Coordinates of C-alpha atoms in Angstrom, one line a residue:
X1 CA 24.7 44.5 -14.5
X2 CA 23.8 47.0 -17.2
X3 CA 24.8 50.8 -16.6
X4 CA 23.1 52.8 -13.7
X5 CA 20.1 55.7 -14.5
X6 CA 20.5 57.2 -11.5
X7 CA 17.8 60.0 -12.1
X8 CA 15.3 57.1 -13.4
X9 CA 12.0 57.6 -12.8
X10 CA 10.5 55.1 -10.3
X11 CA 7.2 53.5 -12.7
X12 CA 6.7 50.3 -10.8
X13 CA 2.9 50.3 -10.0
X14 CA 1.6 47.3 -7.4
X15 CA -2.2 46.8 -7.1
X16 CA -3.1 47.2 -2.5
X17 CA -5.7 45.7 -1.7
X18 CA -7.6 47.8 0.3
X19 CA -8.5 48.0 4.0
X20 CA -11.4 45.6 4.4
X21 CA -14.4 48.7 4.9
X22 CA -12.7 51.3 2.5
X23 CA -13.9 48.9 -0.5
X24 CA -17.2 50.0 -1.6
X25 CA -19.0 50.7 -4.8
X26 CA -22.1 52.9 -5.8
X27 CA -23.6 51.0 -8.9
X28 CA -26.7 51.4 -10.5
X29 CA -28.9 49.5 -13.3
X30 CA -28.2 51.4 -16.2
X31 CA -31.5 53.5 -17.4
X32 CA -31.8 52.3 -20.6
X33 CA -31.7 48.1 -19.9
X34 CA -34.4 46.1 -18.3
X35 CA -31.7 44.1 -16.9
X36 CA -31.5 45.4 -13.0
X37 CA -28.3 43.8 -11.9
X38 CA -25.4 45.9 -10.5
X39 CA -22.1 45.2 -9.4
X40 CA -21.4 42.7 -11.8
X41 CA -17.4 43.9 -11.8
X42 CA -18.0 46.4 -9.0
X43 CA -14.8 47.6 -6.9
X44 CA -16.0 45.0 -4.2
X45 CA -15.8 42.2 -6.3
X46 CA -12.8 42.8 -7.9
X47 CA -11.2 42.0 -4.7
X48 CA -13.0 39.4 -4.0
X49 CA -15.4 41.1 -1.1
X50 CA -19.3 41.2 -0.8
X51 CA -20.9 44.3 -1.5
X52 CA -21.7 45.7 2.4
X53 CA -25.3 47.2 2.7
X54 CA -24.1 49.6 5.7
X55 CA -21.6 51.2 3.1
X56 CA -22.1 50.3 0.1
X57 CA -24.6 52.6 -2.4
X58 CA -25.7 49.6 -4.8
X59 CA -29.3 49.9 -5.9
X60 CA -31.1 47.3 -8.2
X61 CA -30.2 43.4 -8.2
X62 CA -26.6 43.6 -6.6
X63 CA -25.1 40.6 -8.9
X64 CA -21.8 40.5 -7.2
X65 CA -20.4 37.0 -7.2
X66 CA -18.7 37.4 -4.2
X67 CA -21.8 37.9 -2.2
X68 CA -22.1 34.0 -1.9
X69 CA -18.8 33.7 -0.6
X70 CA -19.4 32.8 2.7
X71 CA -20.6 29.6 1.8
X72 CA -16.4 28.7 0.9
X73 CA -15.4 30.3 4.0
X74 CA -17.8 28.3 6.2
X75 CA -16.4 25.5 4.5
X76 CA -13.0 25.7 4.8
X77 CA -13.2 27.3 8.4
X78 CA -17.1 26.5 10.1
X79 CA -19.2 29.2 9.9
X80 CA -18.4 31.2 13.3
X81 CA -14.9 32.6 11.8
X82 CA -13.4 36.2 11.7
X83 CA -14.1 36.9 8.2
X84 CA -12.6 40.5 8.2
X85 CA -9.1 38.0 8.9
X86 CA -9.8 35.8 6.2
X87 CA -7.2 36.9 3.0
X88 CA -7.6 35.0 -0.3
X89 CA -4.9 35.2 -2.7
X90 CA -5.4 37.6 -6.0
X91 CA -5.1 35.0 -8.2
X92 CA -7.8 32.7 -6.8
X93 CA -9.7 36.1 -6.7
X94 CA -9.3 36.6 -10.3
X95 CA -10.3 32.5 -11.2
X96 CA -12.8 32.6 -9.6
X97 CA -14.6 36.0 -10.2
X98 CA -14.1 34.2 -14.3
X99 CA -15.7 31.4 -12.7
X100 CA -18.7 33.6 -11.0
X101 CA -21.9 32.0 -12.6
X102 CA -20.2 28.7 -10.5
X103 CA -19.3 30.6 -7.3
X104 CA -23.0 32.1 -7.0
X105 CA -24.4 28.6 -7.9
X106 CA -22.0 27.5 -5.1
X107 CA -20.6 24.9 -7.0
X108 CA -16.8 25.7 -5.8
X109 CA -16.4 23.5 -3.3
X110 CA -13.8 22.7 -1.0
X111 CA -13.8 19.0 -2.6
X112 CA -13.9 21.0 -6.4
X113 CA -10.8 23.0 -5.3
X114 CA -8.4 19.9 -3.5
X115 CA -9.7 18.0 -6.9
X116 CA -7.8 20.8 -8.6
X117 CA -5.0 21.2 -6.3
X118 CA -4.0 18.0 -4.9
X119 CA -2.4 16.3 -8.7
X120 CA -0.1 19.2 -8.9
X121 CA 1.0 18.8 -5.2
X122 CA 2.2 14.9 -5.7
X123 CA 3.5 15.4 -8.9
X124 CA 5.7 18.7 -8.3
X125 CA 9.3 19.4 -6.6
X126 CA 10.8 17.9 -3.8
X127 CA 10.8 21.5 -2.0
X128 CA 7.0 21.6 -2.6
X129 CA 6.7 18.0 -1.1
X130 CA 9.0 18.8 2.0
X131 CA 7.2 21.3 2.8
X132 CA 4.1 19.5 3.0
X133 CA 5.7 15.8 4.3
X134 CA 3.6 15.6 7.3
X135 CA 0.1 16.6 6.0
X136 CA 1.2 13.9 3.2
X137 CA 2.0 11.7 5.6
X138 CA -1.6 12.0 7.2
X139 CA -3.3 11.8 3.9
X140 CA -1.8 8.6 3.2
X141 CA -2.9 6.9 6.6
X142 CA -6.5 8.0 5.8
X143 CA -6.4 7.0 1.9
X144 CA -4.6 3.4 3.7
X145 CA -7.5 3.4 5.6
X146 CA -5.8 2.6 8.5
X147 CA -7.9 5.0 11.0
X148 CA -9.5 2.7 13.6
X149 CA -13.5 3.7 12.0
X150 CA -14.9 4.9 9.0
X151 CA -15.8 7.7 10.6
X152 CA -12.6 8.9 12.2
X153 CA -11.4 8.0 8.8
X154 CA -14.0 10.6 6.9
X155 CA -13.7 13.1 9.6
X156 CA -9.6 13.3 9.1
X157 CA -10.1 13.1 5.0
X158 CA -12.5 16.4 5.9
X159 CA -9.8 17.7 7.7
X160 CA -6.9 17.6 5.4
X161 CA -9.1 18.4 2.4
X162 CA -10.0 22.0 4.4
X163 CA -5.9 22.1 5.4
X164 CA -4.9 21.6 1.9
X165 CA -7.1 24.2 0.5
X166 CA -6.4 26.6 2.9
X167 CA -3.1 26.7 1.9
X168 CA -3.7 26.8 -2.0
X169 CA -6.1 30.1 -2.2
X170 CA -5.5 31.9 1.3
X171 CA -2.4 34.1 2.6
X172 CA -1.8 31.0 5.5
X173 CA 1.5 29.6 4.3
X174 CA 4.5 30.3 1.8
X175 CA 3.4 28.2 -0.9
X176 CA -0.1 28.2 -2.7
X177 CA -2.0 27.3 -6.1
X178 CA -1.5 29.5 -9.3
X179 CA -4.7 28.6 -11.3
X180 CA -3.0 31.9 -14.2
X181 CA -3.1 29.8 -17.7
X182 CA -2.5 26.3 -18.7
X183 CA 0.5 26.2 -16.5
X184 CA -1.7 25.8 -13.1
X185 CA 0.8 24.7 -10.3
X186 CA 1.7 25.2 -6.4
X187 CA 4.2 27.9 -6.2
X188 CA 6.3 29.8 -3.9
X189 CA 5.6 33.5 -2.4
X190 CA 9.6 34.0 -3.1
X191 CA 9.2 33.3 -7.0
X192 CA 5.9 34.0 -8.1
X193 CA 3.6 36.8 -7.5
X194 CA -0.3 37.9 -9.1
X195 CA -0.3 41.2 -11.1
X196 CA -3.6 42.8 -10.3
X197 CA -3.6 45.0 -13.4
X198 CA -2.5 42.2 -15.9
X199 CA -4.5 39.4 -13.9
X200 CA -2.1 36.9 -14.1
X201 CA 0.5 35.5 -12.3
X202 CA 4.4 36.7 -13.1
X203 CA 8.3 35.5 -11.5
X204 CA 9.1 38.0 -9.1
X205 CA 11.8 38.9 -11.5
X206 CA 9.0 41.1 -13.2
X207 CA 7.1 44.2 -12.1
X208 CA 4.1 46.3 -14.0
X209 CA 5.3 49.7 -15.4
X210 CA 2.4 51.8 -15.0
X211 CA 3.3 54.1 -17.8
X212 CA 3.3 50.9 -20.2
X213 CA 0.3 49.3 -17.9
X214 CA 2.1 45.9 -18.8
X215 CA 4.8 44.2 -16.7
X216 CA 8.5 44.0 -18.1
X217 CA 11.5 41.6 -16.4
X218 CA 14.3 42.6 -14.7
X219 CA 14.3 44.7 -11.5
X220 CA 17.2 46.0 -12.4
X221 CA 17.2 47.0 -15.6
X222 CA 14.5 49.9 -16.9
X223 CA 11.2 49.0 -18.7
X224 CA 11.5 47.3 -21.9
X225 CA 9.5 49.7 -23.5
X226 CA 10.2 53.0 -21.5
X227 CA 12.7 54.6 -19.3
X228 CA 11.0 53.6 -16.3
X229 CA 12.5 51.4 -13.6
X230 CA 11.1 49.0 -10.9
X231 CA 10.5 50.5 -6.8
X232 CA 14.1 48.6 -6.1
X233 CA 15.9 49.6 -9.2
X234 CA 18.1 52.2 -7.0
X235 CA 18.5 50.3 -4.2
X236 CA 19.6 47.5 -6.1
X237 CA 22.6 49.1 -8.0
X238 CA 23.4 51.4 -4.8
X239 CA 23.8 48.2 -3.1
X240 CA 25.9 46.8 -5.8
X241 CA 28.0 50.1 -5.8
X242 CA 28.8 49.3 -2.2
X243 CA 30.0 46.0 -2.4
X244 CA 32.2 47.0 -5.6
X245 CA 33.6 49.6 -3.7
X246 CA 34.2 47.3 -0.7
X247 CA 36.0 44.6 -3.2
X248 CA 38.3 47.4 -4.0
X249 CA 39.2 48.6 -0.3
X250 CA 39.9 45.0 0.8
X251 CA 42.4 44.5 -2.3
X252 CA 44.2 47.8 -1.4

């Protein structure tokens, strides 16, 4: 492990998402366009929220995307769910406000999205497919057709499609779908993470330097370009410190 700064300065900077109510926007056509529309990258939509008439100050032709998102949630949940506990994952967030002329035509669909999602789940690790063993198995008896009707048989494939889904763009389980790049695949919450600030997904092993405002890797080493260091750079080596010096009082 390289040598230890240990008056680094801490420049690790992670995106919150905010409290569902404190994300609100002001926007206003601009004077000089006959174009009305507002909130077209508003700080709603850029985390994936509709713009709230009780607190938000929009005036014009709000144009958020994200203001036809209930569609998706009605499908992937029926429409009398908690939406203030639904929590889609940044990078979905990020696809799919690229993808906004589609989301406010509502042609993201929960069959769109398991189209997307469901090759890279039969085709990946045997972790990934573990994980998933029993909704696999359940797929394949409705695929087999061998559901005692049609209907019980479409009403299961409905099912799984919304399970499935669920799983890929919401916070519901550990693994879900990285649409960043070419490289679109299921991953896990332990190895891969979505940098808010660089919009794309990273390895944990990296972290955004906010003096740089790009991510560098290694949590414990500083910033590739400055002195900075990651949130757990001085945990890290303190906890390295002890177990050196813990090594060296057992062999004493």
């Amino acid at each position: 492990m390289p040598g230890y700064r240990p008056y680094a300065e801490v420049t690790e900077k992670r995106a919150r998402r905010p409290v569902r109510g404190l994300t609100r926007c002001w926007c206003k056509p601009a004077p000089t366009t006959k174009n009305p529309q507002t909130c077209v990258g508003c700080a709603c939509s850029q985390w994936g929220r509709p713009c709230a008439g009780d607190v938000c100050g929009c005036t014009g032709l709000c144009d958020n995307a994200f203001n036809q998102i209930s569609y998706l949630v009605d499908q992937l949940y029926g429409s009398d769910v908690d939406r203030s506990r639904l929590r889609l994952r940044p990078c979905f967030v990020n696809w799919a406000f690229q993808k906004k002329v589609a989301l406010r035509n509502q042609e993201i669909t929960v069959d769109s999205l398991f189209d997307e999602v469901y090759p890279r789940l039969v085709e990946y690790d045997e972790e990934l497919v573990k994980y998933f063993a029993d909704w696999n198995e359940s797929w394949l008896v409705v695929v087999g057709n061998r559901l005692n009707s049609n209907l019980e048989a479409q009403a299961k494939r409905g099912q799984l499609k919304r399970e499935l889904v669920r799983y890929a763009i919401t916070k519901e389980g550990r693994w879900w779908f990285s649409f960043c790049g070419e490289g679109t695949n299921w991953v896990h919450q332990d190895s891969t993470w979505h940098c808010e600030s660089c919009k794309k997904c990273m390895s944990c092993q990296e972290w955004h330097c906010a003096l740089c405002d790009k991510c560098t890797y290694g949590m414990s080493v500083p910033c590739h370009w400055c002195d900075g260091v990651s949130a757990s750079y001085h945990d890290i080596h303190r906890k390295e410190h002890e177990r050196e010096d813990s090594k060296k009082a057992s062999s004493v």
